[in-house]
CSV table of C-alpha atoms in Angstrom, one decimal:
chain,number,residue,atom,x,y,z
A,1,MET,CA,-7.2,-17.3,22.7
A,2,ASN,CA,-10.4,-18.2,20.3
A,3,ARG,CA,-10.7,-20.0,17.8
A,4,ALA,CA,-10.9,-17.3,15.0
A,5,GLU,CA,-7.6,-16.4,16.4
A,6,ASN,CA,-5.7,-19.4,16.1
A,7,ILE,CA,-7.1,-20.1,12.6
A,8,LYS,CA,-5.6,-16.6,11.8
A,9,ARG,CA,-2.8,-17.0,13.9
A,10,MET,CA,-1.9,-20.3,11.5
A,11,TYR,CA,-2.3,-18.0,8.8
A,12,GLU,CA,-0.4,-15.6,9.6
A,13,GLN,CA,2.5,-17.5,10.6
A,14,ALA,CA,2.3,-19.8,7.1
A,15,LYS,CA,5.3,-19.3,5.4
A,16,LEU,CA,5.5,-18.6,1.6
A,17,ASP,CA,8.2,-17.7,-0.5
A,18,THR,CA,8.9,-16.5,-4.3
A,19,ILE,CA,11.4,-17.7,-7.3
A,20,THR,CA,13.6,-14.8,-7.6
A,21,GLU,CA,13.7,-15.3,-11.5
A,22,LYS,CA,9.9,-15.4,-11.9
A,23,ASP,CA,9.4,-12.0,-9.8
A,24,LYS,CA,12.0,-10.4,-11.6
A,25,ALA,CA,9.5,-11.7,-15.2
A,26,VAL,CA,6.7,-10.4,-13.8
A,27,LEU,CA,7.6,-7.3,-12.7
A,28,GLU,CA,9.2,-6.6,-16.0
A,29,LYS,CA,6.4,-7.1,-17.7
A,30,MET,CA,4.1,-5.1,-15.5
A,31,LYS,CA,6.6,-2.6,-16.2
A,32,GLU,CA,6.8,-3.5,-20.3
A,33,ILE,CA,2.8,-2.0,-20.2
A,34,TYR,CA,2.7,0.4,-17.7
A,35,LEU,CA,4.8,2.2,-19.8
A,36,ARG,CA,3.0,1.2,-22.9
A,37,GLU,CA,-0.8,2.2,-21.4
A,38,SER,CA,1.6,5.7,-20.3
A,39,LYS,CA,2.5,6.7,-23.5
A,40,ALA,CA,-0.9,5.5,-25.1
A,41,GLU,CA,-2.6,7.8,-22.7
A,42,ASN,CA,-0.5,10.5,-23.5
A,43,ASN,CA,-0.6,10.2,-26.8
A,44,ILE,CA,-4.1,10.6,-27.1
A,45,SER,CA,-5.9,11.9,-24.0
A,46,GLU,CA,-3.6,14.6,-23.6
A,47,LEU,CA,-2.6,15.9,-27.0
A,48,SER,CA,-5.6,15.8,-29.1
A,49,VAL,CA,-7.7,17.5,-26.1
A,50,TRP,CA,-4.8,20.0,-25.4
A,51,ARG,CA,-4.1,20.6,-29.1
A,52,ILE,CA,-7.4,23.3,-29.4
A,53,ILE,CA,-6.1,25.5,-26.5
A,54,MET,CA,-2.8,24.8,-27.2
A,55,LYS,CA,-1.9,25.4,-31.3
A,56,SER,CA,-1.3,28.9,-30.6
A,57,ASN,CA,2.6,29.2,-29.2
A,58,ILE,CA,1.7,30.7,-26.4
A,59,ILE,CA,2.9,28.8,-23.4
A,60,ARG,CA,1.0,27.2,-21.2
A,61,PHE,CA,-0.3,28.7,-18.2
A,62,ALA,CA,-1.7,31.2,-20.0
A,63,ALA,CA,-3.7,28.9,-21.8
A,64,ALA,CA,-6.9,29.8,-19.6
A,65,VAL,CA,-6.5,33.8,-19.4
A,66,VAL,CA,-6.2,33.6,-23.6
A,67,ILE,CA,-9.9,31.9,-24.0
A,68,ILE,CA,-11.0,34.7,-21.4
A,69,VAL,CA,-9.4,37.1,-23.9
A,70,ALA,CA,-11.7,35.2,-26.9
A,71,ILE,CA,-14.5,35.5,-25.0
A,72,LEU,CA,-13.9,39.4,-24.3
A,73,LEU,CA,-13.1,39.7,-27.5
A,74,THR,CA,-16.2,37.8,-28.9
A,75,LEU,CA,-18.2,41.0,-27.2
A,76,ASN,CA,-15.8,43.5,-29.3
A,77,ASN,CA,-17.9,42.8,-32.2
A,78,SER,CA,-21.0,45.0,-30.4
A,79,SER,CA,-18.6,47.5,-28.6
A,80,VAL,CA,-15.2,47.5,-28.5
A,81,ASP,CA,-14.0,50.2,-26.3
A,82,ILE,CA,-16.3,47.7,-23.5
A,83,THR,CA,-14.8,44.9,-24.5
A,84,SER,CA,-11.0,46.5,-24.3
A,85,ASN,CA,-11.8,48.0,-20.5
A,86,VAL,CA,-13.6,45.0,-19.6
A,87,TYR,CA,-10.2,43.3,-20.2
A,88,ALA,CA,-7.9,45.3,-18.9
A,89,GLU,CA,-9.2,45.6,-15.8
A,90,ILE,CA,-9.7,42.0,-15.5
A,91,THR,CA,-5.6,41.5,-16.5
A,92,GLU,CA,-4.5,44.4,-14.4
A,93,ASN,CA,-6.6,43.1,-11.3
A,94,MET,CA,-5.0,39.6,-12.3
A,95,GLN,CA,-1.6,40.4,-11.9
A,96,GLU,CA,-2.2,42.1,-8.3
A,97,MET,CA,-2.7,39.7,-6.4
A,98,PRO,CA,-0.3,37.6,-4.7
A,99,TRP,CA,-1.1,34.5,-6.4
A,100,VAL,CA,-3.1,32.8,-9.5
A,101,TYR,CA,-4.3,29.5,-9.5
A,102,ILE,CA,-6.2,28.4,-12.4
A,103,ARG,CA,-7.6,24.3,-13.4
A,104,ILE,CA,-8.8,24.0,-16.8
A,105,ILE,CA,-10.7,20.7,-17.4
A,106,ALA,CA,-10.6,19.5,-21.0
A,107,GLU,CA,-13.2,16.3,-22.2
A,108,SER,CA,-13.5,15.7,-24.7
A,109,GLN,CA,-16.3,13.4,-26.1
A,110,THR,CA,-16.7,11.0,-28.9
A,111,ASP,CA,-19.4,8.1,-29.6
A,112,ASP,CA,-17.6,5.4,-27.2
A,113,GLU,CA,-15.2,7.5,-25.7
A,114,LYS,CA,-14.5,9.8,-23.4
A,115,ARG,CA,-11.7,11.4,-22.7
A,116,THR,CA,-9.9,13.9,-20.2
A,117,ALA,CA,-7.3,15.9,-19.6
A,118,VAL,CA,-6.5,17.9,-16.3
A,119,VAL,CA,-3.8,21.0,-15.9
A,120,ASP,CA,-3.4,23.0,-12.7
A,121,LEU,CA,-1.4,26.0,-13.0
A,122,TRP,CA,-0.2,28.5,-10.2
A,123,TYR,CA,1.5,32.1,-10.7
A,124,SER,CA,3.0,34.5,-8.7
A,125,ASN,CA,4.0,38.0,-9.7
A,126,ASN,CA,5.6,39.0,-6.4
A,127,GLU,CA,7.2,35.4,-6.3
A,128,GLN,CA,8.1,34.8,-9.8
A,129,VAL,CA,6.7,31.0,-9.9
A,130,ILE,CA,5.2,29.5,-12.1
A,131,GLY,CA,4.2,26.2,-11.5
A,132,MET,CA,2.0,23.4,-13.5
A,133,LYS,CA,1.0,19.7,-12.9
A,134,ASP,CA,-1.0,17.3,-15.2
A,135,SER,CA,-1.3,13.8,-15.3
A,136,TYR,CA,2.1,12.8,-16.3
A,137,LYS,CA,4.6,16.0,-15.7
A,138,SER,CA,4.8,18.6,-13.3
A,139,LYS,CA,6.9,21.5,-13.7
A,140,TYR,CA,7.6,24.2,-11.2
A,141,SER,CA,10.2,27.6,-12.4
A,142,TYR,CA,11.5,29.6,-9.5
A,143,TYR,CA,12.5,32.4,-11.4
A,144,GLN,CA,14.1,34.5,-8.7
A,145,ASN,CA,16.4,31.1,-7.4
A,146,GLU,CA,17.3,31.0,-11.2
A,147,LYS,CA,15.6,27.4,-11.1
A,148,LYS,CA,13.5,25.0,-12.7
A,149,TYR,CA,12.1,21.2,-11.6
A,150,ASP,CA,10.6,19.0,-13.7
A,151,TYR,CA,9.1,16.0,-12.9
A,152,ASP,CA,9.0,12.8,-15.2
A,153,LEU,CA,6.4,10.3,-13.8
A,154,ASP,CA,7.5,7.1,-15.2
A,155,THR,CA,11.1,7.8,-13.9
A,156,ASN,CA,9.8,9.5,-10.6
A,157,SER,CA,12.3,11.6,-11.1
A,158,ILE,CA,12.7,15.9,-10.8
A,159,THR,CA,15.7,17.3,-13.2
A,160,VAL,CA,16.7,20.5,-11.8
A,161,SER,CA,18.3,22.8,-14.5
A,162,SER,CA,19.3,26.2,-14.4
A,163,ILE,CA,16.5,29.4,-16.0
A,164,ASP,CA,17.3,32.8,-16.5
A,165,GLN,CA,15.4,35.4,-13.6
A,166,SER,CA,14.6,37.7,-16.9
A,167,ASP,CA,12.4,34.5,-19.0
A,168,TYR,CA,10.0,35.2,-16.2
A,169,SER,CA,8.8,39.2,-17.4
A,170,ASN,CA,9.8,37.5,-21.2
A,171,SER,CA,6.7,35.0,-20.6
A,172,LEU,CA,4.4,37.8,-20.0
A,173,ILE,CA,5.8,39.8,-22.9
A,174,ASN,CA,5.1,36.3,-24.8
A,175,LEU,CA,1.5,36.1,-22.9
A,176,GLN,CA,0.9,39.5,-24.2
A,177,LYS,CA,1.9,38.9,-28.1
A,178,GLY,CA,0.0,35.8,-27.5
A,179,PHE,CA,-3.3,36.9,-26.6
A,180,ASP,CA,-2.8,39.9,-30.0
A,181,SER,CA,-2.9,37.0,-32.1
A,182,TRP,CA,-5.5,35.2,-30.7
A,183,ILE,CA,-7.5,38.3,-30.8
A,184,MET,CA,-6.9,38.9,-34.6
A,185,GLN,CA,-7.5,35.3,-35.2
A,186,PHE,CA,-11.0,35.4,-33.2
A,187,SER,CA,-12.1,38.8,-34.4
A,188,GLN,CA,-11.9,38.0,-37.9
A,189,SER,CA,-13.5,34.2,-37.3
A,190,ASN,CA,-16.7,35.2,-35.3
A,191,GLU,CA,-18.1,38.3,-36.3
A,192,GLY,CA,-21.9,38.3,-36.1
A,193,ASP,CA,-21.7,35.9,-33.0
A,194,GLU,CA,-24.5,36.4,-30.3
A,195,ILE,CA,-23.5,37.7,-27.6
A,196,ASN,CA,-24.5,38.8,-23.7
A,197,HIS,CA,-24.2,40.1,-21.1
A,198,TYR,CA,-26.2,39.8,-17.7
A,199,LEU,CA,-26.0,39.5,-14.0
A,200,GLY,CA,-26.4,36.5,-12.1
A,201,GLU,CA,-24.4,34.2,-9.0
A,202,LEU,CA,-22.0,31.3,-8.7
A,203,GLU,CA,-21.7,29.6,-5.8
A,204,GLY,CA,-23.3,32.6,-3.4
A,205,GLU,CA,-21.4,35.3,-4.9
A,206,LYS,CA,-22.7,37.8,-7.5
A,207,ALA,CA,-21.5,37.2,-11.0
A,208,GLU,CA,-21.7,39.3,-14.3
A,209,ILE,CA,-21.9,36.5,-17.1
A,210,TYR,CA,-20.3,37.4,-20.5
A,211,GLU,CA,-22.0,34.2,-22.9
A,212,TYR,CA,-21.5,33.6,-26.3
A,213,GLN,CA,-22.9,31.3,-28.9
A,214,SER,CA,-21.4,30.8,-32.4
A,215,GLU,CA,-21.5,28.5,-35.1
A,216,ASP,CA,-18.5,26.9,-33.7
A,217,GLY,CA,-19.5,26.6,-29.8
A,218,SER,CA,-20.6,28.5,-26.8
A,219,GLY,CA,-18.8,29.8,-24.3
A,220,LYS,CA,-19.9,31.7,-20.7
A,221,LEU,CA,-17.2,33.6,-18.2
A,222,TYR,CA,-18.3,34.1,-14.9
A,223,VAL,CA,-16.6,37.4,-13.1
A,224,ASN,CA,-17.3,38.1,-9.4
A,225,SER,CA,-19.3,41.4,-9.3
A,226,VAL,CA,-17.3,42.9,-6.9
A,227,SER,CA,-13.2,42.0,-6.8
A,228,ARG,CA,-13.8,42.7,-10.6
A,229,LEU,CA,-11.8,39.1,-11.2
A,230,PRO,CA,-12.6,35.7,-13.2
A,231,MET,CA,-14.0,33.0,-11.5
A,232,TYR,CA,-15.2,30.4,-13.6
A,233,ALA,CA,-15.2,29.8,-17.8
A,234,GLU,CA,-17.1,27.1,-19.5
A,235,PHE,CA,-16.6,26.1,-23.4
A,236,ASN,CA,-17.9,23.9,-25.7
A,237,ASN,CA,-16.4,23.4,-28.9
A,238,ILE,CA,-16.9,21.0,-32.2
A,239,TYR,CA,-13.1,19.7,-32.9
A,240,LYS,CA,-12.4,17.5,-35.5
A,241,ASN,CA,-16.1,16.1,-35.3
A,242,ASN,CA,-15.6,16.2,-31.5
A,243,LEU,CA,-17.4,18.1,-28.7
A,244,VAL,CA,-14.6,19.4,-26.4
A,245,ASN,CA,-16.0,20.8,-23.2
A,246,THR,CA,-13.6,23.1,-21.3
A,247,GLN,CA,-14.2,24.0,-17.4
A,248,ILE,CA,-11.7,26.8,-16.2
A,249,HIS,CA,-11.8,27.4,-12.6
A,250,PHE,CA,-10.1,30.1,-11.2
A,251,GLU,CA,-8.9,30.9,-7.4
A,252,PHE,CA,-6.7,33.3,-6.1
A,253,PRO,CA,-4.7,32.0,-2.2
A,254,GLU,CA,-3.0,34.1,-0.5
A,255,SER,CA,0.0,31.8,-0.6
A,256,GLY,CA,1.2,29.0,-3.4
A,257,PRO,CA,3.4,26.1,-3.9
A,258,ARG,CA,6.6,26.8,-2.1
A,259,ASP,CA,8.1,23.9,-4.2
A,260,ILE,CA,7.7,20.9,-6.7
A,261,TYR,CA,6.5,18.7,-3.6
A,262,ASP,CA,3.7,21.4,-3.3
A,263,ILE,CA,1.9,20.6,-6.2
A,264,GLY,CA,1.6,17.2,-5.5
A,265,VAL,CA,5.7,15.5,-6.6
A,266,PRO,CA,6.2,13.1,-4.7
A,267,ASN,CA,9.2,13.5,-1.7
A,268,ASP,CA,11.2,10.1,-2.8
A,269,ALA,CA,11.6,11.6,-6.2
A,270,GLN,CA,15.0,11.3,-7.5
A,271,ILE,CA,16.5,14.7,-7.5
A,272,ILE,CA,18.8,14.8,-11.4
A,273,GLU,CA,20.7,17.7,-11.3
A,274,ASN,CA,21.6,18.9,-14.8
B,1,MET,CA,3.0,-10.9,9.7
B,2,VAL,CA,3.5,-7.6,8.7
B,3,VAL,CA,0.9,-5.0,9.3
B,4,LYS,CA,-0.8,-4.6,5.7
B,5,THR,CA,-2.0,-0.9,5.2
B,6,PHE,CA,-4.4,0.6,3.1
B,7,ARG,CA,-1.8,3.3,0.8
B,8,ILE,CA,-4.0,6.3,0.2
B,9,LYS,CA,-2.4,8.5,-2.9
B,10,PRO,CA,-4.1,11.4,-4.5
B,11,GLY,CA,-3.3,11.4,-8.0
B,12,LYS,CA,-1.7,8.9,-10.2
B,13,LEU,CA,0.8,6.3,-9.7
B,14,SER,CA,4.6,6.3,-11.4
B,15,ILE,CA,5.9,3.2,-12.5
B,16,LYS,CA,8.3,3.4,-8.9
B,17,ASP,CA,4.7,3.4,-7.1
B,18,VAL,CA,3.4,0.2,-9.7
B,19,GLU,CA,6.7,-1.5,-8.3
B,20,ASP,CA,7.0,-0.9,-5.0
B,21,ALA,CA,2.8,-2.4,-4.8
B,22,TYR,CA,3.9,-5.4,-6.8
B,23,LEU,CA,7.1,-5.9,-3.7
B,24,ASN,CA,4.4,-5.0,-0.8
B,25,GLN,CA,1.3,-7.0,-1.8
B,26,LYS,CA,2.7,-10.2,-4.2
B,27,ASN,CA,3.3,-12.4,-1.2
B,28,SER,CA,0.1,-11.7,0.3
B,29,LEU,CA,-2.1,-11.3,-2.9
B,30,LEU,CA,0.0,-15.0,-3.5
B,31,LYS,CA,-1.4,-16.3,-0.1
B,32,PHE,CA,-5.0,-14.7,-0.4
B,33,ALA,CA,-5.9,-16.1,-3.8
B,34,TYR,CA,-4.2,-19.9,-2.9
B,35,VAL,CA,-6.2,-20.1,0.2
B,36,LEU,CA,-9.3,-18.7,-2.0
B,37,VAL,CA,-9.3,-21.1,-4.9
B,38,ASP,CA,-6.6,-23.9,-3.5
B,39,ASN,CA,-4.5,-24.9,-6.2
B,40,VAL,CA,-0.8,-23.4,-6.8
B,41,GLU,CA,-1.2,-22.7,-10.8
B,42,ASN,CA,-4.8,-21.3,-10.2
B,43,ALA,CA,-3.1,-18.7,-7.5
B,44,GLU,CA,0.0,-17.6,-9.8
B,45,ASP,CA,-2.2,-17.2,-12.7
B,46,ILE,CA,-4.7,-15.2,-10.7
B,47,VAL,CA,-2.1,-13.1,-9.0
B,48,GLN,CA,-0.4,-12.5,-12.6
B,49,ASP,CA,-3.5,-11.4,-14.0
B,50,VAL,CA,-3.9,-8.9,-11.2
B,51,PHE,CA,-0.6,-7.3,-11.3
B,52,LEU,CA,-0.6,-6.6,-15.2
B,53,GLY,CA,-4.2,-5.7,-14.8
B,54,PHE,CA,-3.4,-3.4,-11.9
B,55,ALA,CA,0.0,-2.4,-14.2
B,56,ARG,CA,-2.1,-1.3,-16.8
B,57,ALA,CA,-5.5,0.4,-15.1
B,58,ALA,CA,-1.8,2.7,-14.0
B,59,GLY,CA,0.0,3.1,-17.0
B,60,ALA,CA,-3.3,4.6,-18.3
B,61,LYS,CA,-3.9,6.9,-15.3
B,62,GLU,CA,-6.8,5.8,-13.4
B,63,ASN,CA,-7.3,6.3,-10.5
B,64,LEU,CA,-6.0,3.9,-7.8
B,65,SER,CA,-6.1,5.8,-4.2
B,66,ASN,CA,-6.6,2.5,-2.1
B,67,ILE,CA,-3.9,-0.4,-3.9
B,68,LYS,CA,-5.0,-3.0,-1.4
B,69,GLY,CA,-8.4,-2.7,-1.5
B,70,TYR,CA,-7.9,-2.4,-5.8
B,71,LEU,CA,-5.7,-5.5,-5.9
B,72,ILE,CA,-8.2,-7.7,-2.7
B,73,THR,CA,-10.8,-7.0,-4.9
B,74,ALA,CA,-9.0,-7.8,-8.1
B,75,VAL,CA,-8.0,-11.1,-7.0
B,76,LEU,CA,-11.4,-11.8,-5.4
B,77,ASN,CA,-13.0,-11.3,-8.8
B,78,LYS,CA,-11.2,-13.1,-10.6
B,79,ALA,CA,-11.2,-16.5,-7.8
B,80,ARG,CA,-15.4,-15.6,-8.6
B,81,ASN,CA,-14.6,-16.7,-12.4
B,82,TYR,CA,-12.8,-19.6,-11.4
B,83,TYR,CA,-15.4,-20.9,-8.4
B,84,ARG,CA,-17.3,-21.0,-12.2
B,85,ASP,CA,-15.4,-21.9,-14.3
B,86,ASN,CA,-14.0,-25.1,-12.2
B,87,LYS,CA,-16.4,-26.4,-9.8
B,88,LYS,CA,-14.9,-28.8,-7.7
B,89,SER,CA,-15.2,-32.1,-6.8
B,90,SER,CA,-17.4,-33.1,-3.3
B,91,ASN,CA,-15.4,-35.6,-1.9
B,92,GLU,CA,-12.0,-34.2,-1.9
B,93,THR,CA,-10.9,-34.4,1.3
B,94,LEU,CA,-7.3,-33.5,3.4
B,95,ASP,CA,-6.6,-37.3,3.0
B,96,CYS,CA,-5.9,-36.8,-0.4
B,97,ALA,CA,-2.1,-35.8,-0.1
B,98,ASP,CA,-1.2,-36.8,-3.1
B,99,GLU,CA,-3.0,-33.4,-4.1
B,100,ILE,CA,-1.0,-31.0,-2.0
B,101,PRO,CA,1.5,-29.6,-4.1
B,102,SER,CA,5.1,-30.8,-4.0
B,103,ASN,CA,7.9,-27.9,-3.2
B,104,ASN,CA,10.0,-29.2,-5.7
B,105,LYS,CA,9.9,-26.3,-8.1
B,106,SER,CA,8.6,-26.4,-11.4
B,107,PRO,CA,10.3,-24.6,-14.1
B,108,GLU,CA,7.4,-22.4,-14.8
B,109,GLN,CA,6.6,-22.4,-10.8
B,110,TRP,CA,6.9,-18.6,-9.3
B,111,ALA,CA,5.5,-19.5,-5.4
B,112,ILE,CA,6.6,-21.7,-3.1
B,113,PHE,CA,4.0,-22.7,-0.1
B,114,SER,CA,4.7,-24.4,3.5
B,115,GLU,CA,3.9,-27.6,4.5
B,116,GLN,CA,1.2,-25.2,7.1
B,117,LEU,CA,-0.2,-23.1,4.0
B,118,GLN,CA,-1.2,-25.9,2.5
B,119,LEU,CA,-3.0,-27.8,4.9
B,120,LEU,CA,-5.1,-24.3,5.2
B,121,SER,CA,-5.8,-23.9,1.7
B,122,LYS,CA,-6.6,-27.6,1.3
B,123,ALA,CA,-9.1,-27.2,4.8
B,124,MET,CA,-10.5,-24.0,2.9
B,125,GLY,CA,-11.5,-26.1,-0.1
B,126,GLU,CA,-14.1,-27.5,2.1
B,127,LEU,CA,-15.9,-24.8,2.8
B,128,PRO,CA,-18.3,-23.5,0.7
B,129,ILE,CA,-17.2,-20.7,-1.5
B,130,GLU,CA,-19.3,-18.0,0.8
B,131,GLN,CA,-17.7,-18.8,4.1
B,132,ARG,CA,-14.5,-19.1,2.5
B,133,GLU,CA,-14.2,-15.3,1.3
B,134,VAL,CA,-15.8,-14.3,4.4
B,135,VAL,CA,-12.4,-16.6,6.3
B,136,SER,CA,-9.9,-15.6,3.2
B,137,LEU,CA,-10.4,-11.6,3.8
B,138,TYR,CA,-10.5,-12.1,7.7
B,139,MET,CA,-7.6,-13.9,7.4
B,140,ASP,CA,-5.6,-11.3,5.4
B,141,GLY,CA,-6.9,-8.7,7.7
B,142,CYS,CA,-7.7,-5.5,5.4
B,143,LEU,CA,-11.6,-5.2,6.1
B,144,THR,CA,-14.4,-5.0,8.5
B,145,PHE,CA,-17.7,-7.7,8.7
B,146,LYS,CA,-19.2,-4.4,7.3
B,147,GLN,CA,-17.1,-4.4,4.1
B,148,ILE,CA,-17.3,-7.6,3.6
B,149,ALA,CA,-21.1,-7.6,3.6
B,150,GLN,CA,-21.1,-5.3,1.1
B,151,ILE,CA,-18.9,-7.5,-1.5
B,152,GLN,CA,-21.1,-10.2,-1.0
B,153,GLU,CA,-24.0,-7.9,-1.3
B,154,ALA,CA,-25.5,-9.9,1.9
B,155,SER,CA,-25.7,-8.3,5.6
B,156,THR,CA,-23.4,-7.7,8.2
B,157,SER,CA,-25.2,-11.2,10.0
B,158,THR,CA,-25.4,-13.3,7.3
B,159,VAL,CA,-21.4,-12.6,6.9
B,160,GLN,CA,-20.9,-13.5,11.0
B,161,GLY,CA,-22.5,-17.0,10.2
B,162,ARG,CA,-20.8,-17.7,7.5
B,163,PHE,CA,-17.7,-16.8,9.4
B,164,ARG,CA,-18.5,-18.7,12.1
B,165,TYR,CA,-19.3,-21.8,10.1
B,166,GLY,CA,-16.7,-21.6,8.7
B,167,ILE,CA,-14.4,-20.8,11.6
B,168,GLU,CA,-15.6,-24.0,13.2
B,169,LYS,CA,-15.2,-26.1,10.3
B,170,LEU,CA,-11.9,-24.9,10.3
B,171,GLN,CA,-11.0,-26.0,13.7
B,172,HIS,CA,-12.0,-29.4,13.4
B,173,LEU,CA,-10.4,-30.1,10.0
B,174,LEU,CA,-7.0,-28.5,11.4
B,175,ARG,CA,-7.3,-29.7,15.2
B,176,ASN,CA,-4.0,-30.6,15.0
B,177,GLU,CA,-2.6,-28.1,13.1
B,178,VAL,CA,-3.7,-25.0,15.0
B,179,THR,CA,-2.8,-26.0,18.8
B,180,LYS,CA,0.6,-26.4,17.7
């Protein structure tokens, strides 16, 4: 055995013990700090950023689609029929997809701080599943099995509760109501906005781009020219004097998450039957 | 020695992840800090500060994909601050037996270090700081020379040279211990 290995062996064999009481004290302090920071982060970063897209009563997974509607509605200013047709076509195409995956990234920039919130959404009309994940909680609602799973990061636990199968269609109805109310608000406040519609490319695929500029902000939506499905949307708005940038990525996979673990919940999370 | 692994976990850490990291890493970090600074109280303070900072970062949802790497780097940085603020006197030797900490724990004491570890730490204290860092990281078994070179902002051959000289000196200082 060479010299280095001798020294290393001595280091490895050298014992060290810790005092249990002190361990407990340090661990308690760590937990206290973790929870305090976690709450502050949730309060500041998530809520303030998300309020801008969540202020209506629409369920969360609809938020991304609602923003598309906002853009399309802006086009209403120039031609109601065309916009309605585009909106109907896109939403109909989305409903036919086995799975829809949407990632929403919202960034709020102030003079001295940048805050980011990320939400992942999955839903499937075929499977009747809605999944949602952000940085501190995950939800997986499996309507066919009438079970809902809520994961809490702080306690590393999954609460299982019952849901009614019909709630899925209720969710869709609520979504439609949300669209309508949003459309009305938007159409009243954005009259005269500048709108462009042109052809372009996104990641090598041909896209139709809908772009608007208004006093309140700007937005851009990419729709796949062939499939007529949304690809990507981006918005810049001023909210409480802060610039908020929202990016929405769309994917339409053949399959989606089979359970809450598939959306990133740790396997060792404690199960709580409610 | 328990094999230490780099834990790769996408996304944010739960409170249980934080607790696990503490339970799994505290002893090796205390040992690592102790051989770096050769002072029980300062080693304990450094490791405690590092864990509290870790809990703060995890609570703020920072992406801590490499927990072990984060903790080791944090200890190293705090140890460097310690060197800067507490330059050691150059006339300390292994013969200063009265400076070796006692195992009679004080009320505030966190860790109990074995006699063997105390001797090793005392010998490490004889090495220049750069050599001490390289040897400590090597003994902790978590980084390659290339990775250590990145941390020290030096070439790999320089780091290997520091390691060789450091080991030679330690071998000399601990000649009666390493052959036991």
